[in-house]
Structures are given as structure tokens and as C-alpha cells.
């Protein structure tokens, strides 16, 4: 897919045109960047079938630019502007309080090109003297940068790059240059965000394989090229380390470079306790190699069950593996449908029919359509009347097919005082009621907690949407006493959602594991706002796996047997 890359290029163009004062061009590029990022198909395919104009916002001038990019790897307009504005817009843009105009002012007055320059200028108290900024802005920027760094905003949500990574892997695997090629690191552990991509390979001709790798079109530049390790920047915006491994120690290397670091530290300590030594070449006693060929061997010689990559976070998995009581984590193939989807009736981009058809194609047994409720005005939330009409439409649809069951759902605003946004008589007709906090969030933990608990006790909710409210890279979790909320969920038979939308990934896996110790069920949802976002359900499943959930904990794996959602299907 070149979509991610193209979308970033048009964002850059939009920023530069904005600075140039070309507001309309800027808006046009921004719009195309957005529609490309939402596209389900590869822009390259549209190019080959001469259908680029079908992309929303693409007219003849932008079509030419896309073609130019595909044919030459460059857009001359962008190259010209880049000469003038040699600025790393992409990372500066992510700092709250910095739009293109303000980035340009800082560039012109202080020569700031990137985040490092900005940090330096703040340290030297230079920003406060720039007209239009002042000491207050400087302070605010300092805080934003601190948040940006601590929140891991420089990391990329796995769900936004996973397809590209898989495509890259299969290209490498079919190249014939490698005898083996595997993904390692955080991407293999299916962590919600990744800092970089780690690949391991073996080859009969390592030097030719290395040259092939660094010459690939996906490689933007080569950072370091040695005999056993090559580091590059990929055009999708991530660094990638390729390590060249002797095939005899591939298992040990895979174990080592999959991490996490914390998991490895525990294993190494165990090895030492047993009079052994563990490193990326194998498990050794003295000079004798005990295991190196496969990961299974390494774990087994340490006296452990094989730990699935998703669990390797030093959260008790080593102890569990030692006692042979690792959970049998829920399988991707066990998930039978989606509990959280939107349509263009509110803020979605696909129609009801399109969403339902897509769910059917994915062989879902069920799919909940959970349109927003009325108080969420920014999303065009629906009132009782609109919901009733929609419910009749769903009933009508369900009459026409046995292959999928559409559930009548709502993502329901929990109001400031903990009351619900729609009347009980309507909610009683619903199959799925996902209670959500979106507005008027308090800074006080007690206020937020009581608000949620009151809604949980209403008896009307089936599940709590994206419980922490965090937005990766932009907003921390709401202040909530989660144990009190989990307890209330347990008492009132309300499930917790694992929302797989890339910037949400909420509940996070560590809280999932904590919630599992209560008698709580979980619903997995993509939160898809268009058909191509239905794939985010897979990432919700990944979080469930990382949170140690088994199929019995996940309602999507048992939709017809659930007590928690008993109202829903019968
Ligand atoms: P990331 O890239 O920040 O998303 O996270 P990881 O886990 O992919 O970390 P990365 O790329 O720095 O390293 C990949 C794996 O290699 C890591 O999970 C464990 C292993 N590793 C790398 N360097 C070290 C090290 O200095 N000590 C230990 N114990 N393990 C290391
Ligand atoms: Ca990594
Ligand atoms: Ca790495």
C-alpha cells in the first residue's frame, strides 16, 4: 500500500500551501490526505485501473500529482516547496499549539526545522521573544513537548502500519534472497504502538541480500549498514532493523529480539539461577549449547511452556509458564462478530447497507450497529425518533437473511450527572447499549468514577465504551478509579469494551488483565466509521490476547451464550 505514504505527503503539501497563504490548495490537499488515509484499496491499484479520480477530492491537478509520484517517486511541486521550507512538519504538527502558520514563524525567526531545534530554543528562552509567542506560549509548548514525549506520540499505532508491514514481509519472503525471514520486536508481540520494526533473516548470500534490502523502493534512506545489522528508514515513516542471523541460532535470536526487554531479563536471570547462560546465540551450560534452533527448545530447556509473543511483558507469564498454567488466550478465529460500528447516519462514512454487506463478506455471525446518541452533537447523534426508524430498518433487514444478525445498538452518552441520553423505553428495545463518556469530563477522579458507576447501576448498559478515554499521543486516560468501576461492572453484569480503533486501543492490555481478575466479560469492537476500518476488530482481539483473556471471557467468541448480553439474542 502506498496510501499511508501518499497521505503524509499531501499533509505536508497542505501545511506548506497554508504557510504560502494558499488556503484553497491547502484545504484541497488536506481533504485528499484524509480520504486516502480512509481508502480500503491501494492507490496503486486505482492508478493501474485509471480510477484515481474516484478518490474523494481528487480532480485533474491532484490526479496528476499522484501519477507523478507513482511514476517518478517525487512530486515536483512538493520538492520546490521543500527547498523553501526544509521543515519536519510531521513531528512538529503533533505538538499541541503548533499549526503550520506558527511553525513557519518559528522557522523564519529562529530557523527551527524539527523537534530538537524547538527543544533547544525553549531551553535558551528564545521562543518567548518571538512576536506572537511570549513566555506563556513558550511554557505551553514546553508542556506539550513533555506530553508528546511521555505519551509515546512518536510511536505509531500498530493498526495503522500492520498491513504495510505484512506486505513488506511477504515481498521480502518471495524475493528469493532469504532462506528465512521473521518479524520480531514489539510488532510481533502485537503491542498497540511500535517504535520501530525488527526483522530477522538468514541468507545463503548475506551481502547480496543486504544490497537487495537497502535498494528496495520502500527504503527511504539507509541509516547504518553492517555485516549483521542494517538499519533503514522506511517511507511509511518507521525505522526498520534487519538482523542477519546464522540459521543454527535462529530460534534463540527470535526469542531474544522479540523481547520484551523485561521478559528477557527475567529469562536470563532464570538461566543464571540454573547455572546456564542465555543470549541471542542460544542457551548454554559452560561451552555446551543446550538450545538455539527453535524458540520452543529455548523455553523448554528452561523448564517453561512456550510463551505466546503477546504475553512476553513480564506480567507474571514466566511464573505461569513454569507452573504450566499459561492461559489459553482467545484465538483470532474465535471472534464471530463486531460489537461497535458506525454508519453515515451519524459520523460514519459508509452507509448501513455498505457496512452490513462488508460484515457479511467477513463471515460475521453478528454485527452491532451502534450509532451515536443525540447529545453528541459534533457527531450528529440521533434522537429517539431516528433510532426507532433505524431499529425498524434493522428488524426488516434481519428478516431477509440468516447469514448475519444485525444487532440494534447505540453508543450512548452518559451525561454529566450519570444519567442516560435516551429514555429507558427505547434502550429496552436495543440489543447493545454501549455507555460512553465523551463530554464534560472532570479533572476529579471521584466525579468521573461516580458518573460511570451511576450509569452502570442503571441496568440499561451492556458495556462501557473505550473505558479510559485515552487517545494515543494526544490525551491521557481520564482520571477514574478503575477498581471501583470494575467492581460495579461485576455487580451489575456490565461488560467492558476493548476498542480496537488505532488511536484508542482502549482498554489497554494491562487494565484488561487487571479487570480479568473480576467476574467481568469483555466486548470487542472495531469502532469502525467506514467499511475499511472493520479490520480494527483484529487489533481489539490482539489487546484481549495481550490481556490474558480466554474465549470464555470474550462475548464476541460466545455471542449466543452470554449472560451479560442476555437481552440481546433470542
Ligand atoms: P519498540 O521498538 O520500542 O516498539 O519496542 P521493541 O520491544 O521492539 O524494542 P527494540 O526495537 O528496542 O528491541 C527489540 C527487542 O530486542 C527487544 O524487545 C528486546 C531485544 N533487545 C534489544 N536490545 C536489547 C538490550 O539491550 N537488552 C535486552 N535485554 N534486550 C534487548
Ligand atoms: Ca522494535
Ligand atoms: Ca529495534
Coordinates of C-alpha atoms and ligand atoms in Angstrom, one line a residue:
X1 CA 0.0 0.0 0.0
X2 CA 1.3 3.4 -0.8
X3 CA -1.7 5.1 0.9
X4 CA 0.0 6.0 4.2
X5 CA 3.0 7.5 2.4
X6 CA 0.8 9.5 0.0
X7 CA -1.4 10.7 2.7
X8 CA 1.6 12.0 4.6
X9 CA 2.9 13.8 1.5
X10 CA -0.4 15.6 1.0
X11 CA -0.5 16.6 4.6
X12 CA 3.0 18.1 4.1
X13 CA 1.8 19.9 1.0
X14 CA -1.2 21.2 2.8
X15 CA 1.0 22.7 5.5
X16 CA 3.3 24.4 3.1
X17 CA 0.5 25.8 1.0
X18 CA -1.1 27.0 4.2
X19 CA 2.0 29.0 5.0
X20 CA 2.2 30.3 1.5
X21 CA -1.3 31.7 2.1
X22 CA -2.9 29.4 -0.5
X23 CA -5.8 28.5 1.7
X24 CA -7.8 26.7 -1.0
X25 CA -4.9 24.5 -2.1
X26 CA -4.2 23.7 1.5
X27 CA -7.8 22.6 2.1
X28 CA -7.8 20.5 -1.0
X29 CA -4.6 18.7 -0.1
X30 CA -5.8 18.2 3.5
X31 CA -9.0 16.7 2.2
X32 CA -7.2 14.3 -0.2
X33 CA -4.8 13.3 2.6
X34 CA -7.8 12.4 4.7
X35 CA -9.7 10.5 2.0
X36 CA -6.6 8.5 1.0
X37 CA -6.0 7.5 4.6
X38 CA -9.5 6.1 4.8
X39 CA -9.3 4.2 1.5
X40 CA -9.7 0.4 1.6
X41 CA -7.9 -0.2 -1.6
X42 CA -4.3 0.6 -2.6
X43 CA -4.0 3.9 -4.5
X44 CA -1.6 1.9 -6.8
X45 CA -4.5 -0.3 -7.9
X46 CA -6.6 2.7 -8.7
X47 CA -3.7 4.1 -10.7
X48 CA -3.4 0.9 -12.7
X49 CA -7.2 0.8 -13.4
X50 CA -7.2 4.6 -14.2
X51 CA -9.6 5.3 -11.4
X52 CA -7.7 7.8 -9.4
X53 CA -10.5 10.4 -9.9
X54 CA -12.8 8.1 -7.9
X55 CA -10.9 9.1 -4.7
X56 CA -12.9 11.8 -2.9
X57 CA -11.4 15.2 -3.6
X58 CA -9.2 14.1 -6.5
X59 CA -9.5 16.3 -9.5
X60 CA -7.2 16.6 -12.5
X61 CA -4.5 18.6 -10.8
X62 CA -4.2 16.3 -7.8
X63 CA -4.6 13.2 -10.1
X64 CA -1.5 14.4 -12.0
X65 CA 0.4 14.8 -8.8
X66 CA -0.4 11.3 -7.7
X67 CA 0.6 9.9 -11.1
X68 CA 3.8 11.9 -10.9
X69 CA 4.5 10.4 -7.5
X70 CA 3.9 6.8 -8.7
X71 CA 5.9 7.2 -11.9
X72 CA 8.8 9.2 -10.6
X73 CA 8.8 8.8 -6.8
X74 CA 8.5 12.6 -6.4
X75 CA 6.0 15.5 -6.7
X76 CA 7.9 18.5 -8.2
X77 CA 5.6 21.0 -6.5
X78 CA 6.5 19.5 -3.2
X79 CA 10.2 19.4 -4.0
X80 CA 10.0 23.1 -4.8
X81 CA 8.2 24.0 -1.6
X82 CA 10.6 21.7 0.4
X83 CA 13.5 23.8 -0.8
X84 CA 11.9 26.8 0.7
X85 CA 10.6 25.1 3.9
X86 CA 13.1 22.5 5.0
X87 CA 10.9 21.6 8.0
X88 CA 9.9 18.3 9.6
X89 CA 6.2 19.2 9.6
X90 CA 5.1 15.8 10.5
X91 CA 6.5 15.7 14.0
X92 CA 6.1 19.5 14.8
X93 CA 2.5 19.3 13.8
X94 CA 1.9 16.8 16.6
X95 CA 2.9 19.3 19.2
X96 CA -0.3 20.8 20.6
X97 CA -0.5 24.5 19.9
X98 CA 1.6 24.4 16.7
X99 CA -0.2 24.8 13.4
X100 CA 1.5 25.4 10.1
X101 CA 1.5 29.2 10.5
X102 CA 3.1 29.1 13.8
X103 CA 5.7 26.5 12.7
X104 CA 6.5 28.9 9.8
X105 CA 7.0 31.9 12.1
X106 CA 9.4 29.9 14.3
X107 CA 11.2 28.7 11.2
X108 CA 11.6 32.2 9.8
X109 CA 12.6 33.9 13.1
X110 CA 14.7 31.2 14.7
X111 CA 15.4 28.7 11.9
X112 CA 13.6 25.9 13.7
X113 CA 13.4 22.8 11.5
X114 CA 12.5 20.0 13.8
X115 CA 11.6 19.0 17.3
X116 CA 15.2 19.0 18.6
X117 CA 15.6 22.6 17.4
X118 CA 12.4 23.5 19.2
X119 CA 13.5 22.0 22.5
X120 CA 16.8 23.8 22.2
X121 CA 15.1 27.2 21.5
X122 CA 12.9 26.7 24.5
X123 CA 15.9 25.8 26.7
X124 CA 17.6 29.1 25.5
X125 CA 14.4 31.1 26.3
X126 CA 14.2 32.2 22.6
X127 CA 10.6 31.4 21.9
X128 CA 9.3 33.9 24.4
X129 CA 10.9 36.7 22.4
X130 CA 9.3 35.8 19.1
X131 CA 6.4 38.2 18.2
X132 CA 3.1 36.4 18.7
X133 CA 4.5 33.9 21.2
X134 CA 5.6 35.3 24.6
X135 CA 6.5 33.5 27.8
X136 CA 3.1 31.9 28.2
X137 CA 3.2 30.2 24.8
X138 CA 6.7 29.1 25.5
X139 CA 5.6 27.4 28.7
X140 CA 2.6 25.8 27.0
X141 CA 4.9 24.5 24.2
X142 CA 7.3 23.1 26.8
X143 CA 4.4 21.2 28.4
X144 CA 3.1 19.9 25.1
X145 CA 6.5 18.6 24.2
X146 CA 6.8 16.9 27.5
X147 CA 3.4 15.3 27.0
X148 CA 4.3 14.3 23.4
X149 CA 7.4 12.5 24.5
X150 CA 6.0 10.8 27.6
X151 CA 2.8 9.8 25.8
X152 CA 4.8 8.0 23.1
X153 CA 3.3 10.1 20.4
X154 CA 6.5 9.5 18.5
X155 CA 5.4 5.8 18.3
X156 CA 3.0 4.6 15.6
X157 CA -0.2 2.7 16.4
X158 CA 0.3 -0.8 15.1
X159 CA -3.1 -0.9 13.5
X160 CA -2.1 1.9 11.1
X161 CA 1.0 0.2 9.8
X162 CA 0.4 -3.5 10.3
X163 CA -0.9 -4.1 6.7
X164 CA 2.1 -2.3 5.3
X165 CA 4.5 -4.4 7.5
X166 CA 2.8 -7.6 6.4
X167 CA 3.0 -6.6 2.7
X168 CA 6.7 -5.7 3.2
X169 CA 7.3 -9.1 4.8
X170 CA 5.7 -11.0 2.0
X171 CA 7.7 -9.1 -0.6
X172 CA 10.9 -9.9 1.2
X173 CA 9.9 -13.6 1.6
X174 CA 9.1 -14.0 -2.0
X175 CA 12.2 -12.3 -3.2
X176 CA 14.2 -15.5 -3.0
X177 CA 17.1 -13.6 -1.3
X178 CA 16.4 -15.1 2.2
X179 CA 16.2 -18.6 3.4
X180 CA 14.2 -17.3 6.3
X181 CA 12.6 -14.0 7.3
X182 CA 10.7 -13.3 10.5
X183 CA 9.1 -10.3 12.3
X184 CA 10.4 -9.7 15.9
X185 CA 10.2 -6.9 18.5
X186 CA 7.0 -5.1 19.6
X187 CA 5.2 -5.7 16.3
X188 CA 5.4 -9.4 16.8
X189 CA 4.2 -9.0 20.4
X190 CA 1.3 -7.0 18.8
X191 CA 1.9 -4.1 21.1
X192 CA -0.6 -1.3 20.5
X193 CA 2.2 1.0 19.3
X194 CA 5.5 0.4 17.8
X195 CA 8.8 2.4 18.0
X196 CA 10.5 0.6 15.1
X197 CA 10.3 -2.7 13.2
X198 CA 12.6 -5.5 13.9
X199 CA 13.3 -8.2 11.2
X200 CA 15.5 -11.3 11.4
X201 CA 16.7 -13.1 8.4
X202 CA 19.0 -15.8 7.2
X203 CA 20.5 -16.0 3.8
X204 CA 22.9 -18.1 1.7
X205 CA 24.4 -14.9 0.3
X206 CA 24.1 -12.3 3.1
X207 CA 25.8 -9.5 1.3
X208 CA 23.6 -9.8 -1.8
X209 CA 20.5 -10.0 0.5
X210 CA 21.7 -6.8 2.3
X211 CA 22.1 -5.0 -1.0
X212 CA 18.7 -6.1 -2.2
X213 CA 17.2 -4.9 1.1
X214 CA 18.8 -1.4 1.1
X215 CA 17.9 -1.0 -2.6
X216 CA 14.1 -1.5 -2.1
X217 CA 11.7 1.2 -3.0
X218 CA 10.2 1.1 0.5
X219 CA 13.5 2.2 1.9
X220 CA 13.8 5.9 2.2
X221 CA 17.3 6.0 3.5
X222 CA 19.9 3.8 5.0
X223 CA 21.0 4.7 8.5
X224 CA 23.6 2.0 9.1
X225 CA 24.8 -1.0 7.1
X226 CA 26.9 -3.6 8.8
X227 CA 27.5 -7.3 8.3
X228 CA 25.0 -8.5 10.8
X229 CA 22.7 -5.5 11.1
X230 CA 21.2 -3.0 8.7
X231 CA 19.1 0.0 9.9
X232 CA 16.9 1.9 7.5
X233 CA 14.1 4.4 7.5
X234 CA 11.1 3.1 5.6
X235 CA 9.0 5.5 3.6
X236 CA 6.0 4.6 5.8
X237 CA 7.7 6.7 8.5
X238 CA 9.2 3.9 10.7
X239 CA 12.8 2.8 11.2
X240 CA 13.5 -0.9 10.5
X241 CA 16.3 -3.0 11.8
X242 CA 17.2 -6.1 9.8
X243 CA 19.5 -8.6 11.6
X244 CA 21.3 -11.3 9.7
X245 CA 21.3 -14.4 11.7
X246 CA 23.1 -17.8 11.4
X247 CA 20.2 -20.3 10.8
X248 CA 21.6 -22.6 13.5
X249 CA 20.7 -20.0 16.2
X250 CA 17.6 -18.6 14.6
X251 CA 15.3 -19.7 17.5
X252 CA 17.5 -18.1 20.1
X253 CA 17.7 -14.9 18.1
X254 CA 14.0 -14.8 17.5
X255 CA 13.4 -15.2 21.2
X256 CA 15.9 -12.5 22.1
X257 CA 14.8 -9.9 19.6
X258 CA 11.1 -10.5 20.2
X259 CA 11.6 -9.1 23.7
X260 CA 10.2 -7.6 25.6
X261 CA 13.4 -6.5 27.3
X262 CA 11.7 -7.0 30.7
X263 CA 10.7 -10.6 29.8
X264 CA 14.2 -11.3 28.6
X265 CA 15.7 -10.0 31.8
X266 CA 13.5 -12.5 33.7
X267 CA 14.6 -15.4 31.5
X268 CA 18.2 -14.5 31.7
X269 CA 18.0 -14.4 35.5
X270 CA 16.3 -17.9 35.4
X271 CA 19.0 -19.3 33.2
X272 CA 21.7 -18.0 35.6
X273 CA 19.9 -19.4 38.6
X274 CA 20.0 -22.8 36.8
X275 CA 23.7 -22.5 36.1
X276 CA 23.2 -21.6 32.5
X277 CA 23.6 -18.6 30.2
X278 CA 21.0 -17.2 27.7
X279 CA 21.8 -14.8 24.9
X280 CA 20.9 -14.2 21.3
X281 CA 23.0 -17.2 20.2
X282 CA 21.5 -19.8 22.5
X283 CA 21.1 -21.3 25.9
X284 CA 24.5 -22.6 27.2
X285 CA 25.9 -24.6 30.0
X286 CA 29.6 -23.9 30.0
X287 CA 30.5 -24.1 26.4
X288 CA 27.8 -26.6 25.5
X289 CA 24.8 -25.2 23.6
X290 CA 21.6 -26.6 25.1
X291 CA 19.1 -24.9 22.7
X292 CA 19.3 -22.5 19.8
X293 CA 17.4 -23.8 16.8
X294 CA 13.8 -23.0 17.8
X295 CA 12.1 -20.9 20.4
X296 CA 10.3 -24.0 21.8
X297 CA 13.7 -25.5 22.6
X298 CA 14.9 -22.4 24.4
X299 CA 11.7 -22.2 26.6
X300 CA 11.6 -26.0 27.1
X301 CA 15.2 -26.3 28.2
X302 CA 14.5 -23.5 30.7
X303 CA 11.6 -25.7 32.1
X304 CA 8.9 -23.4 30.6
X305 CA 5.9 -23.7 28.4
X306 CA 6.3 -21.8 25.1
X307 CA 5.0 -18.3 25.9
X308 CA 3.0 -16.7 23.1
X309 CA 4.7 -13.4 22.0
X310 CA 1.7 -11.3 23.1
X311 CA 2.3 -12.3 26.7
X312 CA 6.0 -11.6 26.9
X313 CA 5.8 -8.5 29.0
X314 CA 7.0 -9.8 32.5
X315 CA 3.5 -9.6 33.8
X316 CA 3.6 -13.0 35.5
X317 CA 3.9 -15.1 32.3
X318 CA 7.2 -16.6 33.3
X319 CA 5.9 -17.9 36.6
X320 CA 2.8 -19.2 34.9
X321 CA 4.8 -20.9 32.2
X322 CA 6.9 -22.5 34.9
X323 CA 3.8 -23.9 36.5
X324 CA 2.3 -24.9 33.2
X325 CA -0.8 -22.7 33.7
X326 CA -0.5 -20.2 31.0
X327 CA -3.9 -19.1 29.8
X328 CA -5.2 -20.5 26.5
X329 CA -5.6 -17.0 25.1
X330 CA -8.6 -16.3 22.8
X331 CA -7.9 -17.1 19.1
X332 CA -8.4 -14.6 16.3
X333 CA -10.6 -17.2 14.5
X334 CA -12.9 -17.5 17.5
X335 CA -14.2 -14.0 17.1
X336 CA -17.6 -14.1 15.4
X337 CA -18.6 -10.5 15.0
X338 CA -18.2 -6.9 16.0
X339 CA -19.9 -5.0 18.9
X340 CA -19.1 -1.4 17.9
X341 CA -19.6 0.1 14.4
X342 CA -21.0 3.3 13.0
X343 CA -22.7 4.4 9.8
X344 CA -23.2 7.6 7.9
X345 CA -26.5 8.1 9.9
X346 CA -24.2 9.9 12.4
X347 CA -20.4 10.5 11.9
X348 CA -19.6 7.4 9.8
X349 CA -18.5 7.4 6.2
X350 CA -20.2 4.2 4.9
X351 CA -23.9 3.6 4.6
X352 CA -25.8 1.0 6.6
X353 CA -26.0 -1.3 3.5
X354 CA -22.3 -1.0 2.9
X355 CA -21.4 -1.8 6.5
X356 CA -23.7 -4.8 6.6
X357 CA -22.5 -6.1 3.3
X358 CA -18.9 -5.8 4.5
X359 CA -19.8 -7.6 7.7
X360 CA -21.4 -10.4 5.7
X361 CA -18.3 -10.7 3.5
X362 CA -16.2 -11.1 6.6
X363 CA -18.4 -14.0 7.5
X364 CA -19.5 -12.4 10.7
X365 CA -22.3 -14.1 12.6
X366 CA -23.4 -10.8 14.1
X367 CA -22.6 -7.1 13.9
X368 CA -23.9 -4.4 16.2
X369 CA -24.6 -1.0 14.6
X370 CA -24.0 1.4 17.4
X371 CA -24.9 4.9 16.2
X372 CA -24.2 7.9 18.4
X373 CA -26.9 9.3 20.7
X374 CA -28.3 12.8 20.5
X375 CA -26.1 14.7 22.9
X376 CA -23.0 14.1 20.9
X377 CA -23.8 17.0 18.6
X378 CA -20.4 17.0 16.9
X379 CA -21.2 13.5 15.6
X380 CA -24.8 14.3 14.6
X381 CA -26.1 12.0 17.3
X382 CA -29.6 10.6 16.9
X383 CA -32.7 11.2 19.0
X384 CA -35.3 8.6 19.9
X385 CA -37.4 9.0 16.8
X386 CA -34.4 8.5 14.5
X387 CA -33.4 5.4 16.5
X388 CA -36.9 3.9 16.2
X389 CA -36.9 4.3 12.5
X390 CA -33.4 2.8 12.3
X391 CA -34.4 -0.1 14.6
X392 CA -37.3 -1.0 12.2
X393 CA -34.9 -0.9 9.4
X394 CA -32.6 -3.4 11.2
X395 CA -35.6 -5.6 12.0
X396 CA -36.6 -5.6 8.4
X397 CA -33.0 -6.4 7.3
X398 CA -32.8 -9.3 9.7
X399 CA -35.9 -10.8 8.1
X400 CA -34.1 -11.0 4.8
X401 CA -31.1 -13.1 5.9
X402 CA -29.9 -15.9 8.2
X403 CA -26.2 -15.5 7.4
X404 CA -25.6 -12.5 9.7
X405 CA -27.6 -11.0 12.5
X406 CA -27.5 -7.2 12.8
X407 CA -27.8 -6.0 16.4
X408 CA -29.7 -2.8 17.3
X409 CA -27.1 -0.8 19.1
X410 CA -26.3 2.6 20.4
X411 CA -23.2 4.3 21.7
X412 CA -25.0 6.2 24.4
X413 CA -23.8 9.4 26.0
X414 CA -23.5 9.1 29.8
X415 CA -24.5 12.7 30.8
X416 CA -22.7 14.8 33.3
X417 CA -24.8 13.7 36.2
X418 CA -24.5 10.0 35.2
X419 CA -28.0 9.8 33.7
X420 CA -28.5 8.4 30.2
X421 CA -29.0 10.3 27.0
X422 CA -32.1 8.3 25.8
X423 CA -35.2 7.0 27.6
X424 CA -35.3 3.5 29.0
X425 CA -38.3 2.5 26.8
X426 CA -36.0 3.0 23.8
X427 CA -33.0 1.4 25.4
X428 CA -35.1 -1.7 26.3
X429 CA -35.6 -2.2 22.6
X430 CA -31.8 -2.3 22.0
X431 CA -29.6 -5.3 21.8
X432 CA -26.4 -3.5 22.6
X433 CA -26.1 -0.3 24.7
X434 CA -22.5 0.9 24.9
X435 CA -22.3 3.7 27.6
X436 CA -19.7 6.3 26.8
X437 CA -18.1 9.4 28.3
X438 CA -17.2 11.9 25.6
X439 CA -18.0 15.3 27.0
X440 CA -17.7 17.4 30.2
X441 CA -15.0 15.1 31.7
X442 CA -13.9 16.2 35.2
X443 CA -10.4 16.6 36.5
X444 CA -11.6 14.9 39.7
X445 CA -11.3 11.2 39.9
X446 CA -14.3 10.9 42.2
X447 CA -16.6 12.8 39.9
X448 CA -15.8 10.7 36.9
X449 CA -16.0 7.5 38.8
X450 CA -19.4 8.2 40.4
X451 CA -20.7 9.3 37.0
X452 CA -19.7 6.0 35.4
X453 CA -21.0 3.9 38.4
X454 CA -24.3 5.6 38.3
X455 CA -24.7 4.7 34.7
X456 CA -23.5 1.1 35.3
X457 CA -26.2 0.8 38.0
X458 CA -29.0 1.9 35.7
X459 CA -29.4 -1.6 34.5
X460 CA -29.6 -0.3 30.9
X461 CA -26.0 -0.7 29.8
X462 CA -24.5 -3.8 28.3
X463 CA -20.9 -2.5 28.1
X464 CA -18.7 0.6 28.7
X465 CA -17.1 2.1 25.6
X466 CA -13.3 2.7 25.5
X467 CA -13.2 2.9 29.3
X468 CA -10.1 5.1 29.9
X469 CA -10.9 7.7 27.2
X470 CA -7.2 7.9 26.3
X471 CA -6.2 9.0 22.8
X472 CA -2.8 7.7 21.8
X473 CA -0.4 10.6 21.5
X474 CA -3.0 13.2 22.3
X475 CA -4.8 12.6 25.5
X476 CA -4.1 10.7 28.7
X477 CA -6.6 8.4 30.3
X478 CA -9.5 10.1 32.2
X479 CA -8.9 10.1 35.9
X480 CA -11.1 7.2 37.0
X481 CA -10.9 4.7 39.9
X482 CA -10.9 1.6 37.8
X483 CA -11.2 -0.9 40.6
X484 CA -14.4 0.8 41.7
X485 CA -15.7 0.7 38.1
X486 CA -14.7 -2.9 37.6
X487 CA -16.4 -3.8 40.9
X488 CA -19.6 -2.1 39.7
X489 CA -19.4 -3.8 36.4
X490 CA -19.1 -7.2 38.1
X491 CA -22.1 -6.5 40.4
X492 CA -24.3 -5.2 37.6
X493 CA -23.3 -7.6 34.9
X494 CA -22.0 -4.9 32.6
X495 CA -19.2 -5.8 30.2
X496 CA -16.1 -3.7 29.4
X497 CA -15.2 -2.8 25.8
X498 CA -11.9 -3.4 24.2
X499 CA -12.0 -0.8 21.4
X500 CA -9.6 -1.6 18.6
X501 CA -9.6 1.8 16.8
X502 CA -5.9 2.6 16.4
X503 CA -5.8 5.9 18.4
X504 CA -7.9 4.4 21.1
X505 CA -6.7 0.8 21.8
X506 CA -8.8 1.0 25.0
X507 CA -8.9 -0.7 27.4
X508 CA -5.2 -1.0 27.3
X509 CA -3.8 -4.6 27.8
X510 CA -2.6 -4.1 31.4
X511 CA -6.0 -2.9 32.6
X512 CA -7.6 -5.8 30.7
X513 CA -5.5 -8.2 32.7
X514 CA -6.5 -6.4 35.9
X515 CA -10.2 -6.4 35.0
X516 CA -9.9 -10.1 34.3
X517 CA -9.5 -10.8 38.0
X518 CA -13.1 -9.6 38.4
X519 CA -16.0 -11.5 37.1
X520 CA -16.4 -9.3 34.1
X521 CA -17.0 -10.1 30.4
X522 CA -15.5 -8.1 27.5
X523 CA -16.9 -7.0 24.2
X524 CA -14.6 -6.3 21.3
X525 CA -15.3 -3.6 18.9
X526 CA -13.6 -2.0 15.8
X527 CA -15.4 1.4 16.3
X528 CA -15.3 1.4 12.5
X529 CA -16.6 4.6 10.9
X530 CA -16.2 3.1 7.4
X531 CA -16.1 -0.4 5.9
X532 CA -12.3 -0.5 5.7
X533 CA -12.0 0.2 9.4
X534 CA -13.8 -3.1 10.3
X535 CA -10.3 -4.6 10.3
X536 CA -9.6 -2.9 13.7
X537 CA -11.6 -5.7 15.3
X538 CA -8.5 -7.8 14.8
X539 CA -6.5 -5.3 16.9
X540 CA -9.1 -5.4 19.7
X541 CA -8.5 -9.1 19.7
X542 CA -4.8 -8.6 19.9
X543 CA -5.3 -6.5 23.0
X544 CA -7.6 -9.2 24.5
X545 CA -4.8 -11.7 23.9
X546 CA -2.2 -9.4 25.5
X547 CA -4.6 -9.0 28.5
X548 CA -4.6 -12.8 29.0
X549 CA -8.3 -13.2 28.0
X550 CA -9.6 -16.6 27.1
X551 CA -12.5 -17.3 24.8
X552 CA -14.9 -17.7 27.8
X553 CA -14.1 -14.0 28.8
X554 CA -14.9 -12.6 25.4
X555 CA -18.6 -12.2 24.4
X556 CA -17.7 -12.0 20.7
X557 CA -16.5 -15.6 21.0
X558 CA -19.7 -16.7 22.6
X559 CA -22.4 -14.3 21.4
X560 CA -25.3 -16.6 21.8
X561 CA -24.4 -17.9 25.3
X562 CA -23.7 -14.7 27.1
X563 CA -25.5 -13.9 30.3
X564 CA -24.2 -10.3 30.2
X565 CA -25.9 -9.7 27.0
X566 CA -28.9 -12.0 27.6
X567 CA -31.3 -9.4 26.3
X568 CA -29.6 -9.4 23.0
X569 CA -30.1 -12.6 21.1
X570 CA -33.0 -15.0 21.5
Ligands
LIG1 P1 9.7 -0.7 20.3 O1 10.6 -0.8 19.1 O2 10.1 0.5 21.2 O3 8.3 -0.7 19.9 O4 9.9 -2.0 21.3 P2 10.8 -3.3 21.0 O5 10.4 -4.3 22.1 O6 10.6 -3.8 19.6 O7 12.3 -2.9 21.3 P3 13.6 -2.7 20.4 O8 13.2 -2.5 19.0 O9 14.4 -1.7 21.1 O10 14.3 -4.1 20.5 C1 13.7 -5.3 20.1 C2 13.9 -6.4 21.0 O11 15.3 -6.7 21.1 C3 13.5 -6.0 22.5 O12 12.2 -6.2 22.7 C4 14.4 -6.9 23.3 C5 15.7 -7.1 22.4 N1 16.7 -6.2 22.8 C6 17.2 -5.2 22.1 N2 18.2 -4.6 22.8 C7 18.3 -5.1 24.0 C8 19.1 -4.9 25.1 O13 20.0 -4.1 25.2 N3 18.9 -5.7 26.2 C9 17.9 -6.7 26.2 N4 17.7 -7.4 27.2 N5 17.1 -6.9 25.1 C10 17.3 -6.1 24.0
LIG2 CA1 11.1 -2.5 17.8
LIG3 CA1 14.8 -2.1 17.0

